[in-house]
Coordinates of N, CA and C in Angstrom, one line a residue:
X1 N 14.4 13.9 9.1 CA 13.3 13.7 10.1 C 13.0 12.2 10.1
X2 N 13.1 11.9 11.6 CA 12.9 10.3 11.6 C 11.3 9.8 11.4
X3 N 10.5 8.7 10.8 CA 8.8 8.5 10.9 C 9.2 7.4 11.4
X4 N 8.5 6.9 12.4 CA 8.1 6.1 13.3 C 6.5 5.2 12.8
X5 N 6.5 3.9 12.5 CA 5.2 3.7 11.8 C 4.6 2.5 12.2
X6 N 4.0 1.3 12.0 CA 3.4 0.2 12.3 C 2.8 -0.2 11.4
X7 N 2.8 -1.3 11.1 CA 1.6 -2.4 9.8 C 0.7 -2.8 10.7
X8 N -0.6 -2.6 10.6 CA -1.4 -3.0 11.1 C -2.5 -3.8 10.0
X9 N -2.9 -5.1 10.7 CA -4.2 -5.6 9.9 C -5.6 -5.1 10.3
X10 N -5.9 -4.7 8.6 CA -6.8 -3.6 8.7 C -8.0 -4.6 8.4
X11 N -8.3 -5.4 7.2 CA -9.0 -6.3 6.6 C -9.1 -8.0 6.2
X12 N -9.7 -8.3 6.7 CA -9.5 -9.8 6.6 C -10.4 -10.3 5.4
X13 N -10.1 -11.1 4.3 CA -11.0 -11.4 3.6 C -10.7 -13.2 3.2
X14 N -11.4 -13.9 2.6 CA -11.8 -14.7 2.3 C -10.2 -15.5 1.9
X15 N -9.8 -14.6 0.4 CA -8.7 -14.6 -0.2 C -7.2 -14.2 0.3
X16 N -7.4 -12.9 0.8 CA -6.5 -12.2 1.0 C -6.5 -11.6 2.6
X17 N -5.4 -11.0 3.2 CA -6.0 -10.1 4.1 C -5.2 -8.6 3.9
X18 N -5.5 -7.5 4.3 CA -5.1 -6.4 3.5 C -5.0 -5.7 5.2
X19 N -3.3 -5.4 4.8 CA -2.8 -4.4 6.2 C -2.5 -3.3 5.5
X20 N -2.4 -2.3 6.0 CA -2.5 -0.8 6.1 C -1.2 -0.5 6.9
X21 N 0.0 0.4 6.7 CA 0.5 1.6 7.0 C -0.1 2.3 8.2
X22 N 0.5 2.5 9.3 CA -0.3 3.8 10.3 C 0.8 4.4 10.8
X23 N 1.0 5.5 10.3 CA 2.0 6.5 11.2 C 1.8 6.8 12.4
X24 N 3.3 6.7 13.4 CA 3.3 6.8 15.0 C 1.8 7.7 15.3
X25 N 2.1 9.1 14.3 CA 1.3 10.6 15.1 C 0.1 10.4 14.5
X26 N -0.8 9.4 14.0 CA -1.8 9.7 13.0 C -3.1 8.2 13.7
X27 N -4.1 9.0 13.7 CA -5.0 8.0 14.3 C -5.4 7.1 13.1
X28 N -5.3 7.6 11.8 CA -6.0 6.3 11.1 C -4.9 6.0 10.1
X29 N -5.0 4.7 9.2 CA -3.9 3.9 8.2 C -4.2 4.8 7.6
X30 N -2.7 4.7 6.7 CA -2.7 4.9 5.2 C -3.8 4.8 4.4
X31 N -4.1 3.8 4.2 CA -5.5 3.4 3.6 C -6.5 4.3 4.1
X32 N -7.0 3.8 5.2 CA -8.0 4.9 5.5 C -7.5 6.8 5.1
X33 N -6.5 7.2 5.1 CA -6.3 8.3 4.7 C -6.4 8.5 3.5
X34 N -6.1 7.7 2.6 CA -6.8 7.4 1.0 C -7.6 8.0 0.7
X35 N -8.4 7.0 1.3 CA -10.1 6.9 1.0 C -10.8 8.2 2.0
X36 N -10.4 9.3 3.1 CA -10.8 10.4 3.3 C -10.8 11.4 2.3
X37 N -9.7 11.5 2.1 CA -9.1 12.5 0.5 C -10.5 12.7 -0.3
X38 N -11.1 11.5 -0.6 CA -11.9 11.3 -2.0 C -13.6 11.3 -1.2
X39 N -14.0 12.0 -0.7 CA -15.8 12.1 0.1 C -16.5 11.8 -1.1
X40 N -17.8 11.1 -0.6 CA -18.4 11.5 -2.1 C -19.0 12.4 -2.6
X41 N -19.1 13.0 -4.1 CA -19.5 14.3 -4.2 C -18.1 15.1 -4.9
X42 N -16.9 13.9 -4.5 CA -15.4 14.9 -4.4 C -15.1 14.9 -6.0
X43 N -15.7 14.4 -7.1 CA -15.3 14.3 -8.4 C -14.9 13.0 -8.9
X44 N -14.7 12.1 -8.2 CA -13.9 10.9 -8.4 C -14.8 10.1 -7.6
X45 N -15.8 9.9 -7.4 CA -16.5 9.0 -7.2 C -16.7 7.5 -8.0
X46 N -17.0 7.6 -9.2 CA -16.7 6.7 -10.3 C -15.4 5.6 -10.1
X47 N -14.0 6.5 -9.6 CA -12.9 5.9 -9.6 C -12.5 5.5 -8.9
X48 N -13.5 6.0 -7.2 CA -13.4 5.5 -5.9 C -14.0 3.9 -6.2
X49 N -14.9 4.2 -6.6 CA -16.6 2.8 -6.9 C -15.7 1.7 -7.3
X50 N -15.1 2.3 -8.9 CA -14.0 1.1 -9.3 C -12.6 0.4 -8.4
X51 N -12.4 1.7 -8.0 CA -11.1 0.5 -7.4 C -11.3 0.0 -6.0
X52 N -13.1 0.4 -5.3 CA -13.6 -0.2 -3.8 C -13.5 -2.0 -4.6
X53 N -14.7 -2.1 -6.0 CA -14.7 -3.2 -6.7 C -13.3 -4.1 -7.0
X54 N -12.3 -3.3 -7.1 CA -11.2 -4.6 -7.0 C -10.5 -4.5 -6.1
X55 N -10.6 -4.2 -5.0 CA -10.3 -4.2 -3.4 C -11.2 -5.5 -3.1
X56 N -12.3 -5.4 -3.5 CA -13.7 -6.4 -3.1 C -12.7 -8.1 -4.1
X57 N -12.7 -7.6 -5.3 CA -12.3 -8.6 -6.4 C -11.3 -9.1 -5.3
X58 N -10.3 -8.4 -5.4 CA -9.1 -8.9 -4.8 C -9.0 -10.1 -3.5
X59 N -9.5 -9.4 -2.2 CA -10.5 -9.8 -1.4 C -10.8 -11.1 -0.9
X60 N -11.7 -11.5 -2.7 CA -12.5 -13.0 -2.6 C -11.2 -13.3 -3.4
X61 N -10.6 -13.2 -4.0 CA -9.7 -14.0 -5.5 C -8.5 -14.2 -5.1
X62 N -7.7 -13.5 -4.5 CA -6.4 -13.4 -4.3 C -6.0 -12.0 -4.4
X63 N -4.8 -11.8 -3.9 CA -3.4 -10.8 -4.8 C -3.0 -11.1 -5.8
X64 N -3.4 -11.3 -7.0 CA -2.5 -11.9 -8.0 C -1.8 -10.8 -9.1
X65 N -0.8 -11.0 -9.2 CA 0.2 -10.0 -9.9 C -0.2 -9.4 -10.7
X66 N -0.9 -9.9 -11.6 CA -1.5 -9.5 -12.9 C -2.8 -7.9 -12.5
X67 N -3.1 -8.3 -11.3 CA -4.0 -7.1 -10.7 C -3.4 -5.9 -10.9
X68 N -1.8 -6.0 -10.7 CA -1.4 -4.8 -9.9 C -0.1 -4.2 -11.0
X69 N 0.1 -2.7 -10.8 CA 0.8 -1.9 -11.9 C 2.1 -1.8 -11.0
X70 N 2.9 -2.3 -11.8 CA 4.6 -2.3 -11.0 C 4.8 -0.4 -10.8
X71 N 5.4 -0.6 -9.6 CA 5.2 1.0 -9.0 C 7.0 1.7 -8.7
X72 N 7.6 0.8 -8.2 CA 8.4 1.1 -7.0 C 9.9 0.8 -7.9
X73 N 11.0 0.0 -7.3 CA 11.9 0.0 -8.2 C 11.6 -2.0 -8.3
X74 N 12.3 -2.4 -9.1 CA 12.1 -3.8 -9.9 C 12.7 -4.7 -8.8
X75 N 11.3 -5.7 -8.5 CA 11.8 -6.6 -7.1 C 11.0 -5.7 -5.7
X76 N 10.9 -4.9 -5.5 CA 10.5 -4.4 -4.3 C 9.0 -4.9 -3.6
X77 N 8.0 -5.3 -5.1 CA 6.7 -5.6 -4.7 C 5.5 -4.2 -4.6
X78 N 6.3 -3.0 -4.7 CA 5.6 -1.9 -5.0 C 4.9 -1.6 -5.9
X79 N 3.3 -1.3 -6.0 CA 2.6 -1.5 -7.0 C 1.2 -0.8 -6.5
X80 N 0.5 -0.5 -7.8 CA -0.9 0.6 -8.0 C -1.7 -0.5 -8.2
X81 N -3.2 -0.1 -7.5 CA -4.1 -0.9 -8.3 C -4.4 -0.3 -9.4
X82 N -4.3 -0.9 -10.3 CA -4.2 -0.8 -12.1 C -6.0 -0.2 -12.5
X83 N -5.7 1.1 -12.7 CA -7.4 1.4 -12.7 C -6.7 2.1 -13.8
X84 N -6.8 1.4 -15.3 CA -6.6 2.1 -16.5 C -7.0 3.3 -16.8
X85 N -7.9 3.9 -16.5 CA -8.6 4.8 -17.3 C -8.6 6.5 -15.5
X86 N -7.9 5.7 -14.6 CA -8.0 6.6 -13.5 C -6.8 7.5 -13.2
X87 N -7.3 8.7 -12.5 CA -5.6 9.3 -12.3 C -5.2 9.1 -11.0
X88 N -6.5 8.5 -10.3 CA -6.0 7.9 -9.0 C -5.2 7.1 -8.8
X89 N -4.6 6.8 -8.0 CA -2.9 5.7 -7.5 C -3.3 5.5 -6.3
X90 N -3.5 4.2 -5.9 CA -3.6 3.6 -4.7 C -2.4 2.2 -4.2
X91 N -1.2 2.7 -3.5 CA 0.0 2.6 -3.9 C -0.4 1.2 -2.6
X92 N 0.7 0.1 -2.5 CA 0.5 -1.0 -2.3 C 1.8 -1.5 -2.1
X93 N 2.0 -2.8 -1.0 CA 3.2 -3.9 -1.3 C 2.7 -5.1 -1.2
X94 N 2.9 -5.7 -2.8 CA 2.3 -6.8 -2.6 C 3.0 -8.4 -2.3
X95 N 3.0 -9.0 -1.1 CA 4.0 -9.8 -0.5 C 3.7 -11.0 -0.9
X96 N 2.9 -11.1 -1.3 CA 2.1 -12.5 -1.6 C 0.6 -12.7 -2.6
X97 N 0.5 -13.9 -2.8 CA -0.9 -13.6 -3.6 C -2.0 -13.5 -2.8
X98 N -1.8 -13.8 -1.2 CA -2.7 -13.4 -0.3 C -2.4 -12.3 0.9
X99 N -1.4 -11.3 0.9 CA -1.1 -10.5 1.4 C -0.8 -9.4 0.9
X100 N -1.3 -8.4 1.6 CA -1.7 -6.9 0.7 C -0.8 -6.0 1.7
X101 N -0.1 -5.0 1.8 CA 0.3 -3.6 2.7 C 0.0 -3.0 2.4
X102 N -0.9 -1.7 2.8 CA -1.6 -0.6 1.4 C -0.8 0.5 2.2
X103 N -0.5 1.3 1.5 CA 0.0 3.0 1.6 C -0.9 3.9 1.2
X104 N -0.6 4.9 1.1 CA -1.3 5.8 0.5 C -1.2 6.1 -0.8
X105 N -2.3 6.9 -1.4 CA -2.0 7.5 -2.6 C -2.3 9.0 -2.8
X106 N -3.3 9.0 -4.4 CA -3.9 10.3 -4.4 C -3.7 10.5 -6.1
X107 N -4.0 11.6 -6.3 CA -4.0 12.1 -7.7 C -3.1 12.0 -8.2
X108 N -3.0 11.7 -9.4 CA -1.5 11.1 -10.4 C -1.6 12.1 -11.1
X109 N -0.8 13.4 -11.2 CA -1.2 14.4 -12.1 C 0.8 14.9 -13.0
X110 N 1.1 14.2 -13.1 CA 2.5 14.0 -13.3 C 2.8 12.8 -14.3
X111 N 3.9 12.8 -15.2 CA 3.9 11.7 -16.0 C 4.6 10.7 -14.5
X112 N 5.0 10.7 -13.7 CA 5.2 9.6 -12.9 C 5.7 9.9 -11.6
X113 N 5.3 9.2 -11.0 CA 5.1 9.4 -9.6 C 6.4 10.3 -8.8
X114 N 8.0 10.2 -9.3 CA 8.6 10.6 -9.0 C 8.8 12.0 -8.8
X115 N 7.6 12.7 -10.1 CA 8.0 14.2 -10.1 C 6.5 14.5 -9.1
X116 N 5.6 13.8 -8.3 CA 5.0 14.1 -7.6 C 5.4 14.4 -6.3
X117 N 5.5 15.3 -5.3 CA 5.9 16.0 -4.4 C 5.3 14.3 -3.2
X118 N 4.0 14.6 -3.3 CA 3.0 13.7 -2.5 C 3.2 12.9 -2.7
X119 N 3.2 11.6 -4.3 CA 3.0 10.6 -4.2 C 4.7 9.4 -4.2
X120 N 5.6 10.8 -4.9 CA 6.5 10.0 -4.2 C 6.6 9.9 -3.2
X121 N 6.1 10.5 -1.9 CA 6.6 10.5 -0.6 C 5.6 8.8 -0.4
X122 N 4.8 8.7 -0.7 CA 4.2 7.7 -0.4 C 5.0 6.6 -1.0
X123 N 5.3 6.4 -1.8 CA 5.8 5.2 -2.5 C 7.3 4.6 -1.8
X124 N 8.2 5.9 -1.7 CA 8.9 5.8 -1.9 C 9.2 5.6 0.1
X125 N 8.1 5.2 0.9 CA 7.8 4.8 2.3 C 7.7 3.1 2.1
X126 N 6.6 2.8 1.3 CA 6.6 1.8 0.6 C 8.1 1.3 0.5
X127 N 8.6 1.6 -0.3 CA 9.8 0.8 -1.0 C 11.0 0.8 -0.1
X128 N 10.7 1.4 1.6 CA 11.7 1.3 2.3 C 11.0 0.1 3.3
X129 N 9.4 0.0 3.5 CA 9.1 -0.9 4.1 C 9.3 -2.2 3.4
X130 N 9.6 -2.0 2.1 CA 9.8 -3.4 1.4 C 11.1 -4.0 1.8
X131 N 12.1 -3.1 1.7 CA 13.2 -3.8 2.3 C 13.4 -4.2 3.5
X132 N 12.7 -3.2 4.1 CA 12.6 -3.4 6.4 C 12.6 -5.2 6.1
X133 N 10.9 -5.0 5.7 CA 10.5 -6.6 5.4 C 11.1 -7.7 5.3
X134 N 11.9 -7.6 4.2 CA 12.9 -9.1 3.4 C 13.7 -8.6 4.4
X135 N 14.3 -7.7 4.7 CA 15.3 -8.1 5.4 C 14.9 -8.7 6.6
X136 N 14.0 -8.4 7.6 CA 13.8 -9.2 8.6 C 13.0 -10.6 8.7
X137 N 12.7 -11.3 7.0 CA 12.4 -12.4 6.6 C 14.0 -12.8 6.4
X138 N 15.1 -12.4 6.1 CA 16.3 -13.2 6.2 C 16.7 -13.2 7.2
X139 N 16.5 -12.5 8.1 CA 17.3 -12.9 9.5 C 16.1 -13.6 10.4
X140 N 15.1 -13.8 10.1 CA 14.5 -14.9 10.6 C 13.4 -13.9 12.1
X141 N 12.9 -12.6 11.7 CA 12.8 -12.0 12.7 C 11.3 -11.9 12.1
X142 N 10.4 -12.3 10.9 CA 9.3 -11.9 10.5 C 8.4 -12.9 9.2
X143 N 7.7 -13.3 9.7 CA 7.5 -14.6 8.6 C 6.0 -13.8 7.6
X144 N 5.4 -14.7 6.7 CA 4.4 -15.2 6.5 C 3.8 -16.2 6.4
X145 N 2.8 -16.1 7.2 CA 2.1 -17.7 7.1 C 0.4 -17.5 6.6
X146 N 0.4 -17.8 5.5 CA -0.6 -18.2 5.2 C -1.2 -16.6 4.3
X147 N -2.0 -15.9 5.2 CA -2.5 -14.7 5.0 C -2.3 -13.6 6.0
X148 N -1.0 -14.2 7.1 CA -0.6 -13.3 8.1 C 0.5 -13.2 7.9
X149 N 1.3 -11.7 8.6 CA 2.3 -11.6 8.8 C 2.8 -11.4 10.1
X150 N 3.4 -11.8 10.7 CA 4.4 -12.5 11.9 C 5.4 -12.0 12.3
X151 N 5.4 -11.2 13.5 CA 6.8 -10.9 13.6 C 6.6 -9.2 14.5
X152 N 8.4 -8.6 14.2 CA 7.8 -7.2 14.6 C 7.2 -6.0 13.0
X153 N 6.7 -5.4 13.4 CA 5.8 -5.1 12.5 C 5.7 -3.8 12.6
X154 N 6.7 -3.0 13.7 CA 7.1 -1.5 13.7 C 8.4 -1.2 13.2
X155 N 8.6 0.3 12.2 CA 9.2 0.5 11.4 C 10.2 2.2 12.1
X156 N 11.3 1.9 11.8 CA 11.5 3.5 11.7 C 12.4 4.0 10.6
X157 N 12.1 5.1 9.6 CA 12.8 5.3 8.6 C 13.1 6.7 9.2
X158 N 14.3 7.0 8.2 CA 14.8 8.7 8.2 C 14.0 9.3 6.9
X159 N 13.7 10.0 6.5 CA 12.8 10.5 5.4 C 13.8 11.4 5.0
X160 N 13.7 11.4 3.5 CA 14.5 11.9 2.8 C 13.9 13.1 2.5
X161 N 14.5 14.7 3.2 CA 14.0 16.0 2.9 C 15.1 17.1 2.3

């Protein structure tokens, strides 16, 4: 099955600016599908509060690596916000210390993400946009400058079923 998708800039902050994932057939990002999942009231409120706080942190401070839990395979830039103590995964490509791509996540209820039905599917979207990316930073078709990214910015993968 082919997905058809778009990076869109979702958030602009101080430090950073944070784009979001939006599927061709789907009115809202990645991100925003995240954060529907979890209402409040949903059980995970606490873990939502925490990782809104280092979305905020991030935000004003930077992307800086040390934030974020290596996710994807080594080099790709695929990564969790690191919420120790959470089973939530809020999956990420992080391009820069001021550029964020967020994907989706959800409940981490698996020793790792691979044996997740759901959360590999997210990641492992991620880790094909990572390549889209650098590749079309080597052929000179997609830049970053500053806290933007430049360029085309629509994706189509085959999904692996």
């Amino acid at each position: 099955m082919t997905q058809r998708y778009s990076i869109e800039l979702i958030e602009e902050h101080e430090a950073a600016n944070f784009y979001s994932i939006r599927l061709e057939e789907k009115e809202l990002s990645e991100l925003e599908c995240f954060f529907e999942k979890f209402p409040e009231g949903c059980g995970y409120d606490e873990e939502i509060d925490t990782l809104i706080a280092w979305l905020d942190h991030i935000g004003e401070h930077g992307a800086f690596e040390r934030y974020f839990r290596q996710e994807g395979r080594y080099g790709d830039g695929v990564s969790a916000i690191p919420i120790e103590t959470s089973h939530l995964r809020l999956y990420c490509i992080r391009l820069s210390d001021r550029i964020l791509v967020f994907g989706n996540g959800g409940v981490k209820d698996t020793a790792t993400w691979e044996e997740s039905e759901e959360l590999s599917e997210y990641v492992e979207t991620l880790m094909d946009t990572s390549r889209f990316i650098a590749s079309r930073r080597r052929d000179g078709t997609l830049f970053l400058v500053d806290k933007e990214i430049i360029g085309n910015l629509k994706f189509v993968r085959d999904e692996k079923k």
